[in-house]
Amino acid sequence: MKRSNPVAVLVSGLGLCLLASGTAPLGAQEARVDGMQGNAGAGKQYYRRYCIGCHGKEGDGSGENAQWIDPRPRDFTIATFKCRSTPTGTLPTDADLFHAITRGFVTTNMPPWGPLTRQVRVDLVAYIKSFSPRWKTQGPGTPISIPAETPANMESILRGRELFQKMECWKCHGPAGHGDGPSASTLTDSKDNPIRPYNFSSGSRFKCGETNEDLYRIFMTGLDGTPMPSFADNIQPQDAWDLVHFLRTLQPLPTPEAAAWHAWLPAHAGELKPIGPDQGGQ
Amino acid sequence: MRTKHVASFALLALAASTIAAGPAPRAGSVSGTVTFTGTPPKMMKIDMAKEPSCEKQHPTPVMTESVVTGPGSTLANVVVYVSAGDQPGPAPSATVRYDQKGCEYIPHVAVMHVGQPLEIYNNDQTSHNIHPLAKANPEWNKSQPAGSPPIKATYDKPEFIAVKCNVHPWMHGYFAVLATAHFATSDGNGKFTIPDLPPGKYTLIAWHERFGTQTQEVTVGESEAKADFVFKALPY
């Protein structure tokens, strides 16, 4: 067997190290979104400019502004994220984090960062991933598969209404989706801070998006770190669209689902069994 | 040359395993009592009025379980385990069962080996969500409506994980995930026994969800070794 010269190995190793340090600092994490590559070393400077005030130097959500903010800024060191395309308990994809930065979190202090260039946002994703060791030992989860949307007709909406009752969504979100269910006032997030369930009658965007597909993803993946669980084990993919269609009728928005519902309801209100333990909703 | 080495290694290993497979040393055990000094907090009555299907299962009100005491200042639900001195082994294949019944967790503390299969059952006529607030392990949160199959899970890292149900905020329990198969939980009289411990020196840790941990060295011979633990109780 050919023996390699230890001096040569050392020298070439050093050279590699130098080369690597020229492009990325040691231990740097990378991110990839739609073919664009992000670099934690580059992301760090943007983080220190745009994010550090709330999320803190160590990424633990204890920046100088954090004490004034409710809900509290995300703690990146535990790598638990609300808005994921991946199953509960798994890490989000780089694209999930990218979309969260881009979209911001409505009804919180986190603004949309769309004005930053795509490259800056992808670099930020890479840097955010450097705060938790979980990214070094685990890959992101496999995104849940979402079948093509079924027709948003009255049959679908009514099946969705039955799911809303059966899955006991009303326990927190209230019989009419006003966020006033019997458990609503007791909810806390995983850091024991009080948290409110989404009030559908507010008509606001969801924290994790605004499309029907975003809504599908929210209850099938759950919002980790919050009381909102994953229903992936209990709702079949083909049935999940029914729940999406019903939930849209609870919002004061000009959606096709709401239009179908309000056209149907006056003639059929008496046929509906009330939602909740005994008294009605809607 | 290389092959020869491997062969002699194999012979050596064979010899070693033959010796080990000889008459195994008689396994001893450690037992003891867990007590407390001071004043423990008062447990509160749980009002389950918001969940009638659970409330009617309890003729007398259920009490919170963060500190469960027994006669003679004994302490229940203390996990006693070997933290050093034993040989790491594979996870037991037996499934650990965790039940939700009458809007309570049974047992209050489920103890398991790292990697051991865990099954969580909903025996109630209501929907629960299982939300183990893991930190070293991934945190997940799954709904479990009435009549749905058990949720299967395993944990890869040792950790004491608080478990809660967000729908029923009084429900609190723990998963104790340990890197050892040698553990026991103190019963209603504060008594525990860790069986099947080969003779040797061990470090024991006793963990209580409110009062923290106590450590003790113990030497196990062929008879039963004793290890009592005393926790300092604080009223709040």
Coordinates of C-alpha atoms in Angstrom, one line a residue:
Chain A
M1 CA 0.0 0.0 0.0
K2 CA 1.2 3.5 -0.8
R3 CA 2.0 5.4 2.3
S4 CA 1.1 9.1 2.3
N5 CA 3.6 11.6 3.5
P6 CA 2.3 13.0 6.8
V7 CA 3.8 16.4 6.1
A8 CA 2.1 16.6 2.8
V9 CA -1.2 15.6 4.4
L10 CA -0.8 18.3 7.1
V11 CA 0.0 21.0 4.5
S12 CA -2.8 20.1 2.2
G13 CA -5.2 19.9 5.2
L14 CA -4.1 23.4 6.2
G15 CA -4.6 24.6 2.7
L16 CA -8.2 23.2 2.7
C17 CA -8.9 24.9 6.0
L18 CA -7.6 28.3 4.7
L19 CA -9.7 27.8 1.6
A20 CA -12.8 27.0 3.5
S21 CA -12.3 29.9 5.9
G22 CA -12.2 32.2 2.9
T23 CA -15.7 31.3 1.9
A24 CA -17.4 30.3 5.1
P25 CA -16.4 30.5 8.8
L26 CA -15.8 27.2 10.6
G27 CA -19.1 25.5 11.6
A28 CA -21.1 27.7 9.3
Q29 CA -24.5 26.3 8.3
E30 CA -25.9 26.6 4.9
A31 CA -29.4 27.0 3.6
R32 CA -31.0 26.3 0.2
V33 CA -34.2 27.8 -1.1
D34 CA -35.3 27.4 -4.7
G35 CA -31.7 26.9 -5.9
M36 CA -30.4 29.9 -4.0
Q37 CA -27.7 29.2 -1.4
G38 CA -27.5 31.0 1.9
N39 CA -24.5 31.3 4.1
A40 CA -24.6 31.7 7.9
G41 CA -21.5 33.9 7.9
A42 CA -23.2 36.3 5.6
G43 CA -26.5 36.0 7.4
K44 CA -24.9 37.0 10.7
Q45 CA -24.3 40.6 9.7
Y46 CA -27.9 41.0 8.6
Y47 CA -29.1 39.3 11.8
R48 CA -27.2 41.7 13.9
R49 CA -28.7 44.6 11.9
Y50 CA -32.4 43.5 11.6
C51 CA -33.1 40.7 14.1
I52 CA -30.9 41.0 17.2
G53 CA -33.1 43.7 18.9
C54 CA -35.8 41.2 19.5
H55 CA -34.3 37.7 19.0
G56 CA -31.1 38.5 20.9
K57 CA -27.5 37.9 20.3
E58 CA -27.7 34.3 21.2
G59 CA -30.9 33.7 19.2
D60 CA -32.8 32.8 22.4
G61 CA -35.5 35.5 22.0
S62 CA -34.2 37.7 24.7
G63 CA -33.1 40.8 22.8
E64 CA -33.4 44.2 24.4
N65 CA -36.9 44.7 23.1
A66 CA -38.2 41.3 24.0
Q67 CA -39.5 42.4 27.4
W68 CA -42.0 44.7 25.8
I69 CA -43.3 42.3 23.2
D70 CA -46.3 39.9 23.4
P71 CA -46.2 37.3 22.0
R72 CA -42.5 36.9 22.8
P73 CA -39.9 36.7 20.0
R74 CA -39.1 33.2 18.8
D75 CA -36.3 31.3 20.7
F76 CA -34.2 29.8 17.9
T77 CA -32.0 27.8 20.3
I78 CA -34.8 25.2 20.8
A79 CA -35.6 24.9 17.1
T80 CA -39.3 24.7 17.6
F81 CA -41.3 26.5 14.9
K82 CA -44.9 27.2 14.3
C83 CA -45.1 27.4 10.6
R84 CA -43.9 24.2 8.9
S85 CA -44.7 22.0 6.0
T86 CA -43.2 19.1 8.0
P87 CA -44.9 16.9 10.6
T88 CA -45.1 17.9 14.2
G89 CA -41.9 17.4 16.2
T90 CA -39.7 17.7 13.1
L91 CA -37.5 20.5 11.9
P92 CA -38.9 22.8 9.2
T93 CA -37.5 23.1 5.7
D94 CA -35.3 26.0 4.7
A95 CA -38.2 27.2 2.5
D96 CA -40.5 27.2 5.6
L97 CA -38.2 29.5 7.5
F98 CA -37.7 31.6 4.4
H99 CA -41.4 32.0 4.0
A100 CA -41.8 32.9 7.7
I101 CA -39.2 35.7 7.4
T102 CA -40.8 36.9 4.2
R103 CA -44.4 36.8 5.4
G104 CA -43.8 38.0 9.0
F105 CA -46.3 37.1 11.7
V106 CA -49.5 38.9 11.5
T107 CA -50.8 40.2 14.9
T108 CA -47.3 40.0 16.4
N109 CA -44.3 42.4 16.3
M110 CA -42.6 40.3 13.5
P111 CA -43.0 42.4 10.3
P112 CA -42.8 40.9 6.8
W113 CA -39.2 41.1 5.6
G114 CA -40.0 41.0 1.9
P115 CA -38.2 44.3 1.3
L116 CA -34.9 42.5 2.0
T117 CA -33.4 40.8 -1.1
R118 CA -34.0 37.1 -1.5
Q119 CA -30.3 36.4 -1.0
V120 CA -30.3 38.3 2.4
R121 CA -33.3 36.3 3.6
V122 CA -31.7 33.0 2.6
D123 CA -28.5 34.0 4.4
L124 CA -30.7 34.8 7.4
V125 CA -32.2 31.3 7.3
A126 CA -28.7 29.8 7.3
Y127 CA -27.7 31.9 10.3
I128 CA -30.9 31.2 12.3
K129 CA -30.2 27.5 11.9
S130 CA -26.8 27.9 13.6
F131 CA -28.4 28.7 17.0
S132 CA -29.6 25.1 17.7
P133 CA -27.5 21.9 17.6
R134 CA -30.5 20.0 16.3
W135 CA -29.7 21.2 12.8
K136 CA -26.3 19.5 12.9
T137 CA -27.7 16.1 13.8
Q138 CA -31.1 16.1 12.1
G139 CA -32.4 17.0 8.7
P140 CA -35.8 18.7 8.2
G141 CA -38.9 16.5 8.2
T142 CA -40.5 15.3 5.0
P143 CA -43.2 17.8 4.0
I144 CA -46.7 16.4 4.3
S145 CA -48.3 15.6 1.0
I146 CA -51.4 17.6 0.2
P147 CA -53.8 16.2 -2.4
A148 CA -55.4 18.4 -5.0
E149 CA -58.2 20.5 -3.5
T150 CA -61.7 19.0 -3.7
P151 CA -64.7 21.1 -4.8
A152 CA -65.7 23.6 -2.2
N153 CA -69.4 22.7 -2.4
M154 CA -72.0 22.5 0.4
E155 CA -71.6 18.8 0.9
S156 CA -67.9 19.4 1.6
I157 CA -68.6 22.3 3.9
L158 CA -71.2 20.3 5.9
R159 CA -68.8 17.3 6.2
G160 CA -66.2 19.8 7.5
R161 CA -68.6 21.1 10.0
E162 CA -69.0 17.6 11.4
L163 CA -65.2 17.3 11.7
F164 CA -65.1 20.7 13.5
Q165 CA -67.5 19.2 16.1
K166 CA -65.9 15.7 16.2
M167 CA -62.3 16.9 16.5
E168 CA -63.5 19.3 19.2
C169 CA -61.9 22.3 17.5
W170 CA -64.6 24.3 19.3
K171 CA -63.1 23.5 22.7
C172 CA -60.5 26.3 22.0
H173 CA -61.7 28.1 18.9
G174 CA -65.4 28.4 20.1
P175 CA -68.6 27.0 18.6
A176 CA -68.7 29.9 16.1
G177 CA -64.9 30.2 15.7
H178 CA -64.7 33.3 17.8
G179 CA -61.7 32.0 19.8
D180 CA -63.8 31.7 22.9
G181 CA -64.1 28.0 23.6
P182 CA -64.2 26.6 27.1
S183 CA -60.4 26.0 27.2
A184 CA -59.5 29.2 25.4
S185 CA -58.8 31.3 28.6
T186 CA -56.4 28.7 30.0
L187 CA -54.1 28.3 27.0
T188 CA -50.3 28.8 27.4
D189 CA -47.5 28.2 24.9
S190 CA -44.6 25.9 25.7
K191 CA -42.8 28.7 27.6
D192 CA -45.9 29.1 29.8
N193 CA -46.9 32.4 28.3
P194 CA -50.6 33.0 27.8
I195 CA -51.7 32.5 24.2
R196 CA -55.0 33.0 22.3
P197 CA -56.6 30.6 19.9
Y198 CA -57.2 32.1 16.4
N199 CA -60.5 34.0 16.2
F200 CA -62.0 33.3 12.8
S201 CA -64.4 36.2 13.0
S202 CA -61.5 38.6 13.0
G203 CA -61.0 37.7 9.4
S204 CA -57.3 38.3 9.8
R205 CA -54.7 36.3 7.9
F206 CA -53.4 33.2 9.6
K207 CA -50.0 33.4 11.2
C208 CA -48.8 30.8 8.7
G209 CA -50.2 32.1 5.5
E210 CA -53.5 33.0 3.9
T211 CA -54.4 30.4 1.3
N212 CA -56.6 27.3 1.6
E213 CA -53.4 25.2 1.4
D214 CA -51.8 27.2 4.2
L215 CA -54.9 26.5 6.3
Y216 CA -54.7 22.8 5.4
R217 CA -51.1 22.7 6.5
I218 CA -51.8 24.5 9.8
F219 CA -54.1 21.8 11.3
M220 CA -52.3 18.8 9.7
T221 CA -48.8 19.8 10.9
G222 CA -49.9 21.6 14.1
L223 CA -48.2 24.8 15.3
D224 CA -45.3 23.5 17.4
G225 CA -44.6 25.3 20.6
T226 CA -48.3 26.3 20.9
P227 CA -51.4 24.4 22.1
M228 CA -52.5 23.8 18.5
P229 CA -51.9 20.1 17.9
S230 CA -51.4 18.1 14.7
F231 CA -54.5 16.4 13.4
A232 CA -52.5 14.3 10.8
D233 CA -53.3 11.1 12.7
N234 CA -57.0 11.7 12.9
I235 CA -58.1 13.5 9.7
Q236 CA -57.6 11.7 6.4
P237 CA -56.0 13.8 3.7
Q238 CA -59.2 13.7 1.5
D239 CA -61.3 14.8 4.5
A240 CA -59.0 17.6 5.5
W241 CA -60.2 19.8 2.6
D242 CA -63.7 19.6 4.0
L243 CA -62.5 21.1 7.2
V244 CA -60.7 23.8 5.3
H245 CA -63.9 24.7 3.4
F246 CA -66.0 24.8 6.6
L247 CA -63.4 27.0 8.4
R248 CA -63.6 29.5 5.6
T249 CA -67.4 30.0 6.3
L250 CA -66.4 31.2 9.8
Q251 CA -64.5 34.2 8.4
P252 CA -66.1 37.4 7.3
L253 CA -64.3 37.2 4.0
P254 CA -65.6 37.1 0.4
T255 CA -64.5 33.5 -0.2
P256 CA -66.4 31.1 -2.4
E257 CA -67.0 28.9 0.7
A258 CA -68.6 31.8 2.6
A259 CA -70.8 32.7 -0.4
A260 CA -72.0 29.1 -0.7
W261 CA -72.7 28.9 3.0
H262 CA -74.6 32.2 3.3
A263 CA -76.7 31.3 0.2
W264 CA -77.6 27.9 1.7
L265 CA -78.0 28.8 5.4
P266 CA -81.3 30.8 5.5
A267 CA -83.4 27.9 4.1
H268 CA -81.6 25.2 6.1
A269 CA -80.7 26.7 9.4
G270 CA -83.2 24.4 11.2
E271 CA -81.5 21.3 9.9
L272 CA -78.2 22.0 11.6
K273 CA -77.3 20.3 14.9
P274 CA -75.6 22.9 17.1
I275 CA -71.8 22.8 17.6
G276 CA -70.5 22.5 21.1
P277 CA -71.5 20.5 24.2
D278 CA -75.1 21.7 24.2
Q279 CA -75.7 25.2 22.8
G280 CA -75.4 26.3 19.3
G281 CA -72.8 28.2 17.4
Q282 CA -73.0 30.1 14.1
Chain B
M1 CA -1.1 -10.8 8.7
R2 CA -4.4 -8.7 9.0
T3 CA -6.6 -11.8 8.7
K4 CA -4.6 -13.6 11.4
H5 CA -5.2 -10.7 13.7
V6 CA -8.9 -10.8 13.1
A7 CA -9.0 -14.5 13.7
S8 CA -7.2 -14.2 17.0
F9 CA -9.5 -11.4 18.0
A10 CA -12.5 -13.6 17.2
L11 CA -11.0 -16.4 19.3
L12 CA -10.4 -14.1 22.2
A13 CA -13.9 -12.7 22.0
L14 CA -15.3 -16.2 21.9
A15 CA -13.3 -17.1 25.0
A16 CA -14.5 -14.0 26.8
S17 CA -18.1 -14.7 26.0
T18 CA -17.8 -18.3 27.2
I19 CA -16.5 -17.0 30.5
A20 CA -19.3 -14.5 30.8
A21 CA -21.9 -17.0 29.9
G22 CA -20.8 -19.1 32.9
P23 CA -22.8 -19.1 36.1
A24 CA -24.0 -15.5 36.3
P25 CA -23.5 -13.7 39.6
R26 CA -26.7 -13.6 41.6
A27 CA -28.4 -10.3 41.0
G28 CA -29.1 -8.1 43.9
S29 CA -31.4 -5.3 44.3
V30 CA -31.8 -1.9 45.9
S31 CA -34.8 -0.9 47.9
G32 CA -35.7 2.0 50.2
T33 CA -38.2 4.6 51.2
V34 CA -38.5 8.2 50.1
T35 CA -39.5 10.7 52.7
F36 CA -39.6 14.5 53.0
T37 CA -38.9 17.0 55.7
G38 CA -40.6 20.4 55.8
T39 CA -44.1 21.4 54.6
P40 CA -45.2 20.2 51.2
P41 CA -47.6 22.4 49.2
K42 CA -51.3 21.6 49.5
M43 CA -52.8 19.8 46.6
M44 CA -55.8 21.4 45.1
K45 CA -59.2 20.0 44.1
I46 CA -59.6 19.9 40.3
D47 CA -62.7 21.3 38.9
M48 CA -63.7 19.2 35.9
A49 CA -67.0 20.9 35.3
K50 CA -66.0 22.0 31.8
E51 CA -65.6 18.3 30.9
P52 CA -68.7 16.5 32.2
S53 CA -67.7 13.2 30.6
C54 CA -64.7 13.1 32.9
E55 CA -66.2 14.8 35.9
K56 CA -68.8 12.0 36.2
Q57 CA -66.1 9.3 36.4
H58 CA -64.9 10.7 39.8
P59 CA -67.4 10.4 42.7
T60 CA -65.0 12.5 44.8
P61 CA -63.0 15.4 43.4
V62 CA -59.6 14.6 41.9
M63 CA -56.6 16.3 43.5
T64 CA -53.6 17.7 41.7
E65 CA -50.6 15.3 41.7
S66 CA -47.5 17.4 41.7
V67 CA -46.7 16.3 45.3
V68 CA -48.3 13.0 46.4
T69 CA -47.5 12.1 50.0
G70 CA -48.2 8.9 52.0
P71 CA -48.3 8.1 55.7
G72 CA -45.3 9.0 57.8
S73 CA -44.1 11.8 55.5
T74 CA -43.4 9.5 52.6
L75 CA -43.3 10.7 49.0
A76 CA -44.8 9.0 46.0
N77 CA -44.0 9.4 42.3
V78 CA -40.2 9.7 42.9
V79 CA -38.2 8.1 40.1
V80 CA -35.1 6.3 41.5
Y81 CA -32.6 5.2 38.8
V82 CA -29.0 4.1 38.3
S83 CA -27.0 7.1 36.9
A84 CA -23.6 5.5 36.9
G85 CA -22.1 2.1 37.4
D86 CA -24.2 -0.1 35.3
Q87 CA -23.5 -1.4 31.8
P88 CA -25.4 0.3 29.0
G89 CA -27.7 -2.1 27.4
P90 CA -30.3 -2.1 24.6
A91 CA -33.7 -0.6 25.3
P92 CA -36.3 -3.0 26.6
S93 CA -38.7 -4.1 23.9
A94 CA -41.7 -4.0 26.3
T95 CA -44.0 -1.2 25.5
V96 CA -44.6 1.5 28.1
R97 CA -48.2 2.4 28.4
Y98 CA -49.5 5.8 29.3
D99 CA -53.3 6.2 29.7
Q100 CA -55.6 9.2 29.7
K101 CA -58.6 8.2 31.8
G102 CA -61.1 10.5 33.5
C103 CA -59.0 13.4 32.3
E104 CA -56.0 12.2 34.3
Y105 CA -52.7 10.7 33.3
I106 CA -52.1 7.2 34.5
P107 CA -49.4 6.7 35.7
H108 CA -48.6 10.2 36.7
V109 CA -44.9 9.6 35.7
A110 CA -44.2 7.1 32.9
V111 CA -40.6 5.9 33.2
M112 CA -38.9 4.5 30.1
H113 CA -35.5 3.7 28.6
V114 CA -34.1 5.8 25.8
G115 CA -35.5 4.3 22.6
Q116 CA -38.2 2.2 24.4
P117 CA -41.5 2.1 22.6
L118 CA -44.2 4.2 24.3
E119 CA -48.0 4.0 23.6
I120 CA -50.4 6.7 24.7
Y121 CA -54.1 5.7 25.0
N122 CA -57.2 7.9 25.2
N123 CA -59.8 6.0 27.2
D124 CA -62.1 9.1 27.5
Q125 CA -65.2 10.2 25.6
T126 CA -63.5 13.5 24.9
S127 CA -60.7 14.7 22.7
H128 CA -57.2 15.1 24.3
N129 CA -54.1 16.6 22.8
I130 CA -50.8 15.1 24.0
H131 CA -48.2 17.8 24.3
P132 CA -44.9 16.6 25.8
L133 CA -42.9 19.7 26.4
A134 CA -39.6 18.2 25.4
K135 CA -36.4 20.3 25.2
A136 CA -33.5 17.9 24.6
N137 CA -35.9 15.8 22.4
P138 CA -38.1 17.2 19.7
E139 CA -41.3 18.8 21.0
W140 CA -44.5 17.5 19.3
N141 CA -48.2 18.0 19.9
K142 CA -50.8 15.6 18.6
S143 CA -54.6 15.5 18.9
Q144 CA -56.2 12.3 20.0
P145 CA -60.0 12.3 19.7
A146 CA -62.2 9.8 21.5
G147 CA -61.8 6.3 20.1
S148 CA -58.7 6.9 18.1
P149 CA -55.8 4.4 18.1
P150 CA -52.8 4.8 20.5
I151 CA -50.1 7.3 19.6
K152 CA -46.8 5.6 19.4
A153 CA -43.6 7.4 20.2
T154 CA -40.0 7.0 21.3
Y155 CA -37.4 9.4 22.8
D156 CA -33.8 9.3 21.8
K157 CA -32.3 11.4 24.6
P158 CA -32.6 11.1 28.4
E159 CA -34.8 13.8 29.7
F160 CA -37.6 14.5 32.2
I161 CA -40.4 15.7 30.0
A162 CA -43.5 17.5 31.3
V163 CA -46.6 16.4 29.6
K164 CA -49.8 18.4 29.3
C165 CA -53.1 18.5 27.5
N166 CA -54.0 22.0 26.4
V167 CA -57.7 21.2 26.2
H168 CA -57.8 20.2 29.8
P169 CA -55.3 22.5 31.6
W170 CA -55.4 20.5 34.9
M171 CA -53.8 17.5 33.2
H172 CA -50.1 17.3 34.1
G173 CA -47.8 14.3 33.9
Y174 CA -44.2 13.4 33.1
F175 CA -42.2 11.1 30.9
A176 CA -39.0 10.1 32.6
V177 CA -36.6 9.0 29.7
L178 CA -33.6 7.3 31.2
A179 CA -30.3 5.9 29.8
T180 CA -30.7 2.9 32.1
A181 CA -33.0 0.0 32.5
H182 CA -32.5 0.0 36.2
F183 CA -35.2 2.2 37.8
A184 CA -38.2 2.2 40.0
T185 CA -40.9 4.7 41.0
S186 CA -41.8 5.1 44.7
D187 CA -45.3 4.0 45.5
G188 CA -48.0 5.5 47.7
N189 CA -46.0 4.6 50.8
G190 CA -42.7 6.0 49.4
K191 CA -41.3 2.5 48.9
F192 CA -39.3 1.5 45.8
T193 CA -37.2 -1.5 44.7
I194 CA -34.8 -1.6 41.8
P195 CA -34.5 -5.4 41.0
D196 CA -32.0 -7.4 39.0
L197 CA -28.9 -5.3 39.8
P198 CA -25.6 -7.3 39.4
P199 CA -23.3 -6.8 42.4
G200 CA -21.3 -3.6 42.2
K201 CA -21.0 0.0 43.0
Y202 CA -23.7 2.4 41.7
T203 CA -24.7 6.0 41.8
L204 CA -28.5 6.4 42.3
I205 CA -30.4 9.5 41.5
A206 CA -33.9 10.1 43.0
W207 CA -35.9 12.7 41.0
H208 CA -39.1 14.4 42.1
E209 CA -40.9 16.9 39.8
R210 CA -41.2 19.6 42.5
F211 CA -38.3 18.9 44.8
G212 CA -35.5 18.2 42.4
T213 CA -32.9 15.4 42.7
Q214 CA -31.0 13.6 45.4
T215 CA -27.9 11.5 44.7
Q216 CA -26.5 8.5 46.7
E217 CA -23.8 5.9 46.3
V218 CA -24.8 2.4 46.9
T219 CA -22.9 -1.0 46.9
V220 CA -25.0 -3.9 45.9
G221 CA -23.9 -7.4 47.0
E222 CA -25.9 -10.6 46.7
S223 CA -28.5 -9.5 49.2
E224 CA -30.8 -6.5 49.1
A225 CA -29.0 -3.1 49.5
K226 CA -30.8 -0.2 51.2
A227 CA -31.0 3.4 50.0
D228 CA -33.4 5.8 51.6
F229 CA -33.9 9.3 50.2
V230 CA -35.0 12.4 52.1
F231 CA -36.3 15.4 50.1
K232 CA -36.7 18.9 51.5
A233 CA -40.2 20.0 50.8
L234 CA -41.1 23.6 50.1
P235 CA -44.7 24.8 50.4
Y236 CA -44.5 26.7 47.1

